[in-house]
Coordinates of N, CA and C in Angstrom, one line a residue:
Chain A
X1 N -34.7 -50.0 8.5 CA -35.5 -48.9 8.3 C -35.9 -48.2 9.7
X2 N -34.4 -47.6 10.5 CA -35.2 -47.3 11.9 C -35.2 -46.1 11.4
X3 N -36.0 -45.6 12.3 CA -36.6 -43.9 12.3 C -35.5 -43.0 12.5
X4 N -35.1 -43.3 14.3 CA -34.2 -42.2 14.4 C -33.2 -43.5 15.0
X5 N -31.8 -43.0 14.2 CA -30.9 -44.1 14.5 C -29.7 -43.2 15.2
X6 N -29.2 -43.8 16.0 CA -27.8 -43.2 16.6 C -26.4 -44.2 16.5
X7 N -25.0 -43.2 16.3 CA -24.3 -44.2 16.0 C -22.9 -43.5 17.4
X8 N -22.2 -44.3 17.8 CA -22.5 -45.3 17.9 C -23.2 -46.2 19.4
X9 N -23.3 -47.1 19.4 CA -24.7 -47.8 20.7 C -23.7 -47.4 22.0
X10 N -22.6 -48.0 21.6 CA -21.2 -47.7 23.2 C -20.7 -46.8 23.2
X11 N -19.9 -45.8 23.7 CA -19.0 -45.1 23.3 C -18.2 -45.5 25.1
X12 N -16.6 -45.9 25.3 CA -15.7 -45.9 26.2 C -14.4 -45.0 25.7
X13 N -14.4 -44.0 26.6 CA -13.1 -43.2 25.8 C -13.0 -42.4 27.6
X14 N -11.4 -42.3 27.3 CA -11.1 -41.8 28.3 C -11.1 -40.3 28.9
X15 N -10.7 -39.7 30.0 CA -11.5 -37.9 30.5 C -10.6 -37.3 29.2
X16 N -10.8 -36.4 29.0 CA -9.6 -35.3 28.5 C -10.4 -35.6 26.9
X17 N -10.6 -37.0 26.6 CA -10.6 -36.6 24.6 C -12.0 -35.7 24.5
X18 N -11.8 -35.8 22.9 CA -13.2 -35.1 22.1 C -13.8 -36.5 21.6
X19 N -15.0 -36.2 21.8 CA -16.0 -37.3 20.9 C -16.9 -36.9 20.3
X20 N -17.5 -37.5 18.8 CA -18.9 -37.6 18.7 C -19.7 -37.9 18.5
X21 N -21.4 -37.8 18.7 CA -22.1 -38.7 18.4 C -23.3 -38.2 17.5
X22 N -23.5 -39.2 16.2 CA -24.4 -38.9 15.3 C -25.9 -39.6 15.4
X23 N -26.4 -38.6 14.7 CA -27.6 -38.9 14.8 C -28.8 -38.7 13.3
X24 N -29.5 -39.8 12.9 CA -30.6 -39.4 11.9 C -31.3 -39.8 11.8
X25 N -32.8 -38.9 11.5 CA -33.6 -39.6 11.3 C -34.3 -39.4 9.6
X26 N -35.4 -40.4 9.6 CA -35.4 -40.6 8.5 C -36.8 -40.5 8.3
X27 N -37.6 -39.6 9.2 CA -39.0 -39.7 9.2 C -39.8 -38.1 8.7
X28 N -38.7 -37.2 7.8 CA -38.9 -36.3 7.3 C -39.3 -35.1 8.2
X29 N -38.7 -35.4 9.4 CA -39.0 -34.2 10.3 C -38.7 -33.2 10.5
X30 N -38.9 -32.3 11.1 CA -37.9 -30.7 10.9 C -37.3 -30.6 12.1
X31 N -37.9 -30.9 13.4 CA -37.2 -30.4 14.4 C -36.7 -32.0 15.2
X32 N -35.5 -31.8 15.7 CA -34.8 -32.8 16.3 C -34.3 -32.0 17.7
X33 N -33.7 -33.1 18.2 CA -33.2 -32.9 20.0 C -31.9 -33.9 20.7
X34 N -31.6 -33.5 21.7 CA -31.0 -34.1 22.3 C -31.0 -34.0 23.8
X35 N -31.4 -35.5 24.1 CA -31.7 -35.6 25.8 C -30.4 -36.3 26.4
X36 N -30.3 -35.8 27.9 CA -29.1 -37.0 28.8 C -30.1 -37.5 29.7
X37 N -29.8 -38.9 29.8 CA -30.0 -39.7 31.1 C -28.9 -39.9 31.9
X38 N -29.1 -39.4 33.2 CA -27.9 -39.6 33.7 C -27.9 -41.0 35.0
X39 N -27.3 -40.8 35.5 CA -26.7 -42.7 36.2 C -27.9 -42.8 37.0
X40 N -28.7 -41.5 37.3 CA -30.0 -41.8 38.3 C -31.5 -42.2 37.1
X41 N -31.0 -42.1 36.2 CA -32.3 -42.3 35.2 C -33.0 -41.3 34.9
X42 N -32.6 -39.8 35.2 CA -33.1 -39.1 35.1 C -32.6 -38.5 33.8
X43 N -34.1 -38.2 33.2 CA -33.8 -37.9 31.2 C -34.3 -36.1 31.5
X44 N -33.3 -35.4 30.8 CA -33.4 -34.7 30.3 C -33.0 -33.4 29.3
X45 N -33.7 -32.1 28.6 CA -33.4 -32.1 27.5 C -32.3 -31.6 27.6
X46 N -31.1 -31.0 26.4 CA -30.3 -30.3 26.2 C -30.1 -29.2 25.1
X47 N -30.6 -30.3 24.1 CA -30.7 -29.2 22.9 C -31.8 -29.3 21.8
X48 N -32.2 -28.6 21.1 CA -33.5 -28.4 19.8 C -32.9 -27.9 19.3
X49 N -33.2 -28.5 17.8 CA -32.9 -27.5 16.5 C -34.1 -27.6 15.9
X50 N -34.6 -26.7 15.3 CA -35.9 -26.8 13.8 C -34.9 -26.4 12.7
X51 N -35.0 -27.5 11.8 CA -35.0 -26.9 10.0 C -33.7 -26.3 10.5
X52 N -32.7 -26.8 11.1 CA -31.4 -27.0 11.0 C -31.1 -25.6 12.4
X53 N -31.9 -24.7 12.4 CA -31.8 -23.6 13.8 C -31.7 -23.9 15.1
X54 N -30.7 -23.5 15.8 CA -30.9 -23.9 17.3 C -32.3 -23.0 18.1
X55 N -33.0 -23.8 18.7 CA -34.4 -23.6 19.3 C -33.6 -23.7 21.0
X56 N -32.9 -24.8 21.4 CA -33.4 -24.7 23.0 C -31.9 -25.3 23.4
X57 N -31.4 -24.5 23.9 CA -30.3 -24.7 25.0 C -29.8 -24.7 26.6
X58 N -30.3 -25.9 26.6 CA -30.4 -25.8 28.6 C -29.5 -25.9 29.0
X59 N -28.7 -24.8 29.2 CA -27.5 -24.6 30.1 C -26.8 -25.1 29.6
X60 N -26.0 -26.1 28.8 CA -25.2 -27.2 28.8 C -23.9 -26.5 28.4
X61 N -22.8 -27.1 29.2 CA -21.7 -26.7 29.1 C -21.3 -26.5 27.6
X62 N -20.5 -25.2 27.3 CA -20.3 -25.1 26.2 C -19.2 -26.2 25.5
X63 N -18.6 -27.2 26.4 CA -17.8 -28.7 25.6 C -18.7 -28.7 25.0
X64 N -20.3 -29.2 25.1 CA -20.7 -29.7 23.9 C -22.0 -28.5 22.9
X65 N -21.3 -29.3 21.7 CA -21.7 -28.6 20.8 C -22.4 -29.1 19.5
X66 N -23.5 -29.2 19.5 CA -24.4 -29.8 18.5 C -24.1 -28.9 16.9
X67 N -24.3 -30.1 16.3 CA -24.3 -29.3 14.6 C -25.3 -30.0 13.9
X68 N -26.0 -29.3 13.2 CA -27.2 -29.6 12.6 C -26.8 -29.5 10.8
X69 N -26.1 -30.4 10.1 CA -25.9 -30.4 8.6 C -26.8 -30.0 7.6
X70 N -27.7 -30.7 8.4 CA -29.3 -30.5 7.6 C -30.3 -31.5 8.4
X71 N -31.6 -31.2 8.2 CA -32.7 -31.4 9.0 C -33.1 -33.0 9.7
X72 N -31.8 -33.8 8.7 CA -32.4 -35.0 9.0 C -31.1 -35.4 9.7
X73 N -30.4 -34.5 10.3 CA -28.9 -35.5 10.8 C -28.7 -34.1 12.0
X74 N -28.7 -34.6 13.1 CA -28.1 -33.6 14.4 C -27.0 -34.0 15.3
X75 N -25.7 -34.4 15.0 CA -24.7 -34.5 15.6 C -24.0 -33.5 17.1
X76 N -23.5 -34.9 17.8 CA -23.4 -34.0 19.3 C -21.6 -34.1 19.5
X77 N -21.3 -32.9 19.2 CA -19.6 -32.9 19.8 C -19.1 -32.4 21.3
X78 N -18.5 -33.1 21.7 CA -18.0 -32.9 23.3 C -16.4 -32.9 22.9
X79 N -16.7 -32.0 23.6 CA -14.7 -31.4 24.0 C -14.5 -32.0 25.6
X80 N -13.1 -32.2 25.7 CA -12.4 -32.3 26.9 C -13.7 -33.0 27.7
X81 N -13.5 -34.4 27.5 CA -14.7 -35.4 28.0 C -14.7 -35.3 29.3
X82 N -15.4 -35.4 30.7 CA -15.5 -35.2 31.8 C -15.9 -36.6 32.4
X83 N -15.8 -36.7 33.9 CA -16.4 -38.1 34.1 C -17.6 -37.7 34.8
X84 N -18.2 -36.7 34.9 CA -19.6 -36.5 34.4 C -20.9 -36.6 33.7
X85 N -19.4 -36.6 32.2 CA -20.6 -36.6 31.5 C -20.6 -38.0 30.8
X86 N -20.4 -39.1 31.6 CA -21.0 -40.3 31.6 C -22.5 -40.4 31.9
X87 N -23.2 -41.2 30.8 CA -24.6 -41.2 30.7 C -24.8 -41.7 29.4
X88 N -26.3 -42.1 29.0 CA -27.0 -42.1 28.0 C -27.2 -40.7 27.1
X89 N -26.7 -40.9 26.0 CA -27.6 -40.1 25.2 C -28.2 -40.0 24.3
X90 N -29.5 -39.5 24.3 CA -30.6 -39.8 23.5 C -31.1 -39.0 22.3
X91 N -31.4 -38.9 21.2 CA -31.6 -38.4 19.8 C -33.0 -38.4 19.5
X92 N -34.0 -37.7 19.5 CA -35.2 -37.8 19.0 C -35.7 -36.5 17.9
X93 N -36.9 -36.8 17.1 CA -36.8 -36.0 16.3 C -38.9 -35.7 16.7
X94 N -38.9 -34.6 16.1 CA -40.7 -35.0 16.4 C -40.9 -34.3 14.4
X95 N -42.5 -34.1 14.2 CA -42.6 -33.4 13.1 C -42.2 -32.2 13.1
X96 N -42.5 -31.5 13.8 CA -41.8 -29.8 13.9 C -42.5 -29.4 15.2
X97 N -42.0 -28.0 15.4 CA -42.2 -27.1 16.8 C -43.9 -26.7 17.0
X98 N -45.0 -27.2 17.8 CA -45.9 -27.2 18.3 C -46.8 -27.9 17.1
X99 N -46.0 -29.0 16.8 CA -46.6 -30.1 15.6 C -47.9 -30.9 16.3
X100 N -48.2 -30.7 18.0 CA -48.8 -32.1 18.6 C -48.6 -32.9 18.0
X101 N -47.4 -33.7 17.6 CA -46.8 -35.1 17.4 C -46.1 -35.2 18.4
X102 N -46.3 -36.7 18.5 CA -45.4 -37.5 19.3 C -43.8 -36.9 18.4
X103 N -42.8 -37.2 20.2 CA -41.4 -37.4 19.6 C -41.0 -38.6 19.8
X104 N -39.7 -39.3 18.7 CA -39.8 -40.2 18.3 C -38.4 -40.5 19.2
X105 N -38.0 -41.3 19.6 CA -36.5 -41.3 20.2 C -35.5 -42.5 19.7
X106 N -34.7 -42.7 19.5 CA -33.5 -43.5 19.3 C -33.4 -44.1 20.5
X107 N -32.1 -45.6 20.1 CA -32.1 -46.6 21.6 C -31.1 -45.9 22.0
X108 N -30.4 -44.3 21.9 CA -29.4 -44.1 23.4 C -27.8 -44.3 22.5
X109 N -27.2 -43.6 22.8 CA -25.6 -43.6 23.3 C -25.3 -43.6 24.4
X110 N -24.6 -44.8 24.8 CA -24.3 -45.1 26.1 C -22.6 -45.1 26.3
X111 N -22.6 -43.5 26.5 CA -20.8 -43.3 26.7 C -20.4 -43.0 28.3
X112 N -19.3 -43.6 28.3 CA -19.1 -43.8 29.4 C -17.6 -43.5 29.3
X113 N -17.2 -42.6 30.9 CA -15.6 -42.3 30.7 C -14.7 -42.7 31.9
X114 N -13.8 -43.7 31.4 CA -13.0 -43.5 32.2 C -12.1 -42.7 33.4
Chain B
X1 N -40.4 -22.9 36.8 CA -39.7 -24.1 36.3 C -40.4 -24.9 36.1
X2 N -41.1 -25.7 35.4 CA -42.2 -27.4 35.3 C -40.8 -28.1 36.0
X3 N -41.5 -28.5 37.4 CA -41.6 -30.2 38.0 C -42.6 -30.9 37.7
X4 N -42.1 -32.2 37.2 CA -43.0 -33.4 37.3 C -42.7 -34.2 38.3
X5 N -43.8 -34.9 38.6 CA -44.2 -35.9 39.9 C -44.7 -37.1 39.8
X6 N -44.1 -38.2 39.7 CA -44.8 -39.6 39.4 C -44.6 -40.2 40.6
X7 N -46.1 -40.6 41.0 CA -46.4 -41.3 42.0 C -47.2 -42.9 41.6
X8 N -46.6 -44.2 41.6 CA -45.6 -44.3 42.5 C -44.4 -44.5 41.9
X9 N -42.8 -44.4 42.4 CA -41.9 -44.5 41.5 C -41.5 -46.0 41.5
X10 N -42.6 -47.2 41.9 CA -42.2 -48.7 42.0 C -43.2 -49.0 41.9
X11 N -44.0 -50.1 41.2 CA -45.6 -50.4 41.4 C -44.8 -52.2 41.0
X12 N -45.3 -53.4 41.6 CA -45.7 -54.6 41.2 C -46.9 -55.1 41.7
X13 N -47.6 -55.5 40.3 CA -48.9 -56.1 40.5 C -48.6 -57.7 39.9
X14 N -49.9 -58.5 40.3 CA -49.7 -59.5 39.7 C -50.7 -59.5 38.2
X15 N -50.4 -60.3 37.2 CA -50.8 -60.3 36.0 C -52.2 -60.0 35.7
X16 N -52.8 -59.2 35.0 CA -54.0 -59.1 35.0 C -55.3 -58.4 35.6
X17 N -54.7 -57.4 36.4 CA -55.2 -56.1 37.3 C -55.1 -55.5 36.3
X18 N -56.1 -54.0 36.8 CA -56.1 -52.8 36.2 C -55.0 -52.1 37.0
X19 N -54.5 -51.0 36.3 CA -53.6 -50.4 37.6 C -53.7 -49.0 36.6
X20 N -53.0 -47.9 38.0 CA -53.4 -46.4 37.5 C -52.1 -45.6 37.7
X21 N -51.1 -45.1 37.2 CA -49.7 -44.2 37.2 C -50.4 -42.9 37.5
X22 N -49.5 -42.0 38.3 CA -50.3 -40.9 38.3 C -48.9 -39.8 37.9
X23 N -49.2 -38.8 37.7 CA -48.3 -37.4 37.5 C -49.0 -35.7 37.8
X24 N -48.1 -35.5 38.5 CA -48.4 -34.4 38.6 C -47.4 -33.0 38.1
X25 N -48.3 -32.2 37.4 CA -47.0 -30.8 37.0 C -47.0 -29.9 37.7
X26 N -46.0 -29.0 38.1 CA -46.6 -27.4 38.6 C -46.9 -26.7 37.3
X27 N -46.5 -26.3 36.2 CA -47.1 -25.6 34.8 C -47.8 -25.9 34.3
X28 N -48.8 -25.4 34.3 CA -50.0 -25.8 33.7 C -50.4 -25.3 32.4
X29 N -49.3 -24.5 32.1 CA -49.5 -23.4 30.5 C -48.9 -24.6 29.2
X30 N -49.2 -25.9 28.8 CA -48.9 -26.5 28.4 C -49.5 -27.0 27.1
X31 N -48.8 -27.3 26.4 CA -49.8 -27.8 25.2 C -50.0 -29.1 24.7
X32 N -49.5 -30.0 24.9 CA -49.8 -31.4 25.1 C -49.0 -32.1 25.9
X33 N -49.5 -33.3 26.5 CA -48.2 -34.1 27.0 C -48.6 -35.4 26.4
X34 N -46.8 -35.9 26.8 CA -46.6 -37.4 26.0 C -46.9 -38.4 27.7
X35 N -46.9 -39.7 27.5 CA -46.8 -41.0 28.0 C -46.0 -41.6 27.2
X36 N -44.3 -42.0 27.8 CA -43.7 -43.2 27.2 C -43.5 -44.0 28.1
X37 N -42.8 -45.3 27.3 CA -42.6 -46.2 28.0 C -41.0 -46.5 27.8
X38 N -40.0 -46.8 28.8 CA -38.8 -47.2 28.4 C -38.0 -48.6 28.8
X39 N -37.8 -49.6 28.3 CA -37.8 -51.0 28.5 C -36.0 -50.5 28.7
X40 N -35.7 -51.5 29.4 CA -34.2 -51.7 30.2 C -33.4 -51.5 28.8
X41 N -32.5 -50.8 28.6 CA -31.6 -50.5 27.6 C -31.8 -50.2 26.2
X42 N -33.0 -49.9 26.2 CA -33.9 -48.9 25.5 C -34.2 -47.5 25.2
X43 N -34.3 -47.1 24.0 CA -34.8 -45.7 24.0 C -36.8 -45.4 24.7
X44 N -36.8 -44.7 24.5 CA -38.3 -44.6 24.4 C -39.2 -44.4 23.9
X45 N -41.0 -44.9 23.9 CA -41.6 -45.2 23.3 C -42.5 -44.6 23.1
X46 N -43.1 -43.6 22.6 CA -44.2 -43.2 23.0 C -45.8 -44.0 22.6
X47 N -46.7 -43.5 24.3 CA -47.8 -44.4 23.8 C -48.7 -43.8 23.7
X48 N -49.0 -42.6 24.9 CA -50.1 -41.8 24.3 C -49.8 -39.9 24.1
X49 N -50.2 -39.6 23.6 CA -50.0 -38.0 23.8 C -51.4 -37.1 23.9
X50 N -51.9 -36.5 24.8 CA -53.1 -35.6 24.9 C -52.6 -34.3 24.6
X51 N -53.4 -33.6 23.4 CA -53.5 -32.3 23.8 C -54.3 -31.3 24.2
X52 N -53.4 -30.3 24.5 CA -54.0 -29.3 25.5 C -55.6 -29.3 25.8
X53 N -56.4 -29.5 25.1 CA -57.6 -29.1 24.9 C -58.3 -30.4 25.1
X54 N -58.0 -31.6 25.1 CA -58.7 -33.3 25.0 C -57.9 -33.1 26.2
X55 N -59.1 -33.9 27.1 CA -59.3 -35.1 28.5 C -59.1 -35.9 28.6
X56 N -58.6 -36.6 27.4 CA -58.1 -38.4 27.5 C -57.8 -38.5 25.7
X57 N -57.5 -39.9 26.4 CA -56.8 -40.9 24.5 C -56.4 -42.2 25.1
X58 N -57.1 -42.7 24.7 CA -57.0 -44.1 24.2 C -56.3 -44.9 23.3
X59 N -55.7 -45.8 23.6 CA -54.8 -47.1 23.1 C -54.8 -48.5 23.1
X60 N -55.4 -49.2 22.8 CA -55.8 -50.7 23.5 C -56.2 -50.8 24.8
X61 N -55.2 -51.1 25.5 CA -55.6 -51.4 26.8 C -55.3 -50.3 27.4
X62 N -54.4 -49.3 27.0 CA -54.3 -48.0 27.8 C -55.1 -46.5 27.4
X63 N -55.1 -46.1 28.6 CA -56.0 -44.6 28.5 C -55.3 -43.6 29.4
X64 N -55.4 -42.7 29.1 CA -54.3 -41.8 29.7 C -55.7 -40.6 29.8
X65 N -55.6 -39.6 30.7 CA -56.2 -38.6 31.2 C -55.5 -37.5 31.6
X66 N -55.9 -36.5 31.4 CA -55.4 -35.0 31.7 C -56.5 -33.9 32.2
X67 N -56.0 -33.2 33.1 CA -56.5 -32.3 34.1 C -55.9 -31.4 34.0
X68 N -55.5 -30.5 32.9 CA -54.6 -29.6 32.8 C -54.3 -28.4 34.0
X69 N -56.2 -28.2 33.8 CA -55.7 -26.7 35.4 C -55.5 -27.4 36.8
X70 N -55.3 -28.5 37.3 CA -55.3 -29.1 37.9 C -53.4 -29.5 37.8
X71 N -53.4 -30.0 36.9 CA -51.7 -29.9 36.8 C -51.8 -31.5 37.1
X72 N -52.3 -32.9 36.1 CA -52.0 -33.5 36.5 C -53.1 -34.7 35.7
X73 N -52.4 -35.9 35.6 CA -52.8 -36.6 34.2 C -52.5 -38.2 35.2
X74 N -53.3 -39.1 34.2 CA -53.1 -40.6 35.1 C -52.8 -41.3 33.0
X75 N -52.2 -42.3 34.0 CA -52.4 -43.5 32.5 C -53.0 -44.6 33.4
X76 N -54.3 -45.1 32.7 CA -54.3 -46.5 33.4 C -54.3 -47.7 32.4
X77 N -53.8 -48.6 32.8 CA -53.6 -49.8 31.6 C -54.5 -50.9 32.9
X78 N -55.0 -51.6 31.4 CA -56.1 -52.6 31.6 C -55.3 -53.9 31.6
X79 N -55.7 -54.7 32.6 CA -55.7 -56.4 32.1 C -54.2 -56.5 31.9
X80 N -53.7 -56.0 32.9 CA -52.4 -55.9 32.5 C -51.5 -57.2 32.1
X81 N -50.3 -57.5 31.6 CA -49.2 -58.5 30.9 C -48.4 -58.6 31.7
X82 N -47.5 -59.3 31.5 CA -46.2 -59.3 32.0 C -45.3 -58.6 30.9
X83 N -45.7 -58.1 29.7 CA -45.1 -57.4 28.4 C -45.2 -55.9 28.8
X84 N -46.0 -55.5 30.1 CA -46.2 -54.6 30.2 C -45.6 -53.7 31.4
X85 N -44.5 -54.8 31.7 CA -43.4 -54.4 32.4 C -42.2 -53.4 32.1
X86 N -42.3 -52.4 32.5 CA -40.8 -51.3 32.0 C -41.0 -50.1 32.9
X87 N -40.3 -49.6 32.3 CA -40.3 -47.7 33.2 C -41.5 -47.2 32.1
X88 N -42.3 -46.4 32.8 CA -43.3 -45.3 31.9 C -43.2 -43.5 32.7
X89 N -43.0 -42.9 31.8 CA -42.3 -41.8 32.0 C -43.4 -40.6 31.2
X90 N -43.9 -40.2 32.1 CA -45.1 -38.7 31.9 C -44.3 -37.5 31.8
X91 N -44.2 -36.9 30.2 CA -43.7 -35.9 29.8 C -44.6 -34.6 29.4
X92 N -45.0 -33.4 30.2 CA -45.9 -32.4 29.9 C -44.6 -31.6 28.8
X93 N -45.5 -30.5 28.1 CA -44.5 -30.1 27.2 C -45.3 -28.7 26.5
X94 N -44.1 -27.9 27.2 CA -44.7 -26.0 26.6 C -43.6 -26.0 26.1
X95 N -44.0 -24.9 25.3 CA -42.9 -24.6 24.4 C -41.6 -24.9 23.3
X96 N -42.6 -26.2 23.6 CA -41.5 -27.5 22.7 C -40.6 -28.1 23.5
X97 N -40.5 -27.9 24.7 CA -39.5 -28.7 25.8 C -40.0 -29.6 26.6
X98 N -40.0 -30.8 26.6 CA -40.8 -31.6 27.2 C -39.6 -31.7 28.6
X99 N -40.5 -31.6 29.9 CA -39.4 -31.9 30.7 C -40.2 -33.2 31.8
X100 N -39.5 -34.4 31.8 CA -39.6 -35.8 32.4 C -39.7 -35.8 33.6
X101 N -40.8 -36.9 34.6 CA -40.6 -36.8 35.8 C -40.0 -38.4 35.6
X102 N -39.9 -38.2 36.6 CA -38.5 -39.7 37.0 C -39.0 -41.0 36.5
X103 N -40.2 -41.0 36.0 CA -40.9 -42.5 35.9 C -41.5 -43.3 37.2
X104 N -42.4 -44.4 36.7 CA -42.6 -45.8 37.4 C -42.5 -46.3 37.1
X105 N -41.5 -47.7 37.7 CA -41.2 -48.4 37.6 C -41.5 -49.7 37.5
X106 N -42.5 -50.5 36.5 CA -44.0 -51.1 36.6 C -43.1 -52.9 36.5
X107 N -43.5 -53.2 37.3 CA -43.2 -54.6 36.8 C -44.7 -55.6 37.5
X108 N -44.9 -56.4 36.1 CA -46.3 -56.9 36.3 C -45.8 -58.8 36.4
X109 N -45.9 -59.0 37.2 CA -45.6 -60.6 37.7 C -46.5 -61.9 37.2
X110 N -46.1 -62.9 36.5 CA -46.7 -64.0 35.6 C -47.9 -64.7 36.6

């Protein structure tokens, strides 16, 4: 019964493929996210959706590309993998957009590219 | 741009001190901020969150503080553990974007 679960825990795949990484939560929230940590430990955001809408896009290269199915699942697709974008990535969901709730986070996808 | 600023980015005490994290933002147009905590290969936790308008919040042994026009919030944890070892990471947050300062890195010694 975890909250916000991510699949999968590892990801090793070499530069050049496509991957992706799912995500849900199950705490009836409306707005979800996606953070990177990168090799310095520094977390930060990339993307928001509310109630399936994209809300916040920080720069991030257009390889990747979030899809939001529905409110409780926010999947991250990367094109043409980089050895950059080696890092953690993190899934969290809160109750909605200026809810003052805490956001909730997942343990991390930890992909890594050869 | 919101920078966050956590001072210090290493703290070891020995078991059972008070001890105080500090952070500092430059944006101050904010509407609440979180305190998490993230254990080595972990996601993270959240422990306290203040909003905009409240000066503190309390948790057991921890209390977190905010100074908003000031640009700048403490957590202090009581009586500290050795459970109470990890990264803790002060996230202020406008507009639904919470942006991270690097953390401290707390390790509390038996």
């Amino acid at each position: 019964d975890t909250a916000v679960s991510q699949t999968p825990k590892y990801l090793v795949t070499q530069m050049g493929n496509d991957k992706s990484i799912k995500c849900e939560q199950n705490l009836g929230h409306d707005t979800m996210y996606w953070y990177k940590q990168d090799s310095k430990k520094f977390l930060k955001i990339m993307f928001s959706y509310n109630n399936k809408e994209l809300i916040i896009n920080e720069t991030v290269p257009n390889r990747f590309s979030p899809k939001s199915p529905d409110k409780a699942h926010l999947n991250l697709h990367i094109n043409s993998l980089e050895l950059g974008d080696s890092a953690v990535y993190f899934c969290a969901s809160s109750l909605g957009r200026y809810s003052n709730q805490p956001q909730h986070f997942g343990d991390g996808t930890r992909l890594s590219i050869l | 741009k919101q920078e966050v600023t956590q001072i210090p980015a290493a703290l070891s005490v020995p078991e059972g001190e008070n001890l105080v994290l500090n952070c500092s933002f430059t944006d101050s147009a904010i509407y609440n901020l979180q305190w998490f905590r993230q254990d080595p290969g972990k996601g993270l936790t959240s422990l306290l969150l203040i909003q905009s308008s409240q000066r503190e919040q309390t948790s057991g042994r921890l209390n977190a503080s905010l100074d908003k026009s000031s640009g700048r919030s403490t957590l202090y944890i009581a009586a500290s553990q050795p459970g109470d070892s990890a990264t803790y990471l002060c996230a202020p947050n406008r507009d639904d974007k919470i942006i991270f300062g690097k953390g401290t890195r707390l390790h509390i010694l038996p």
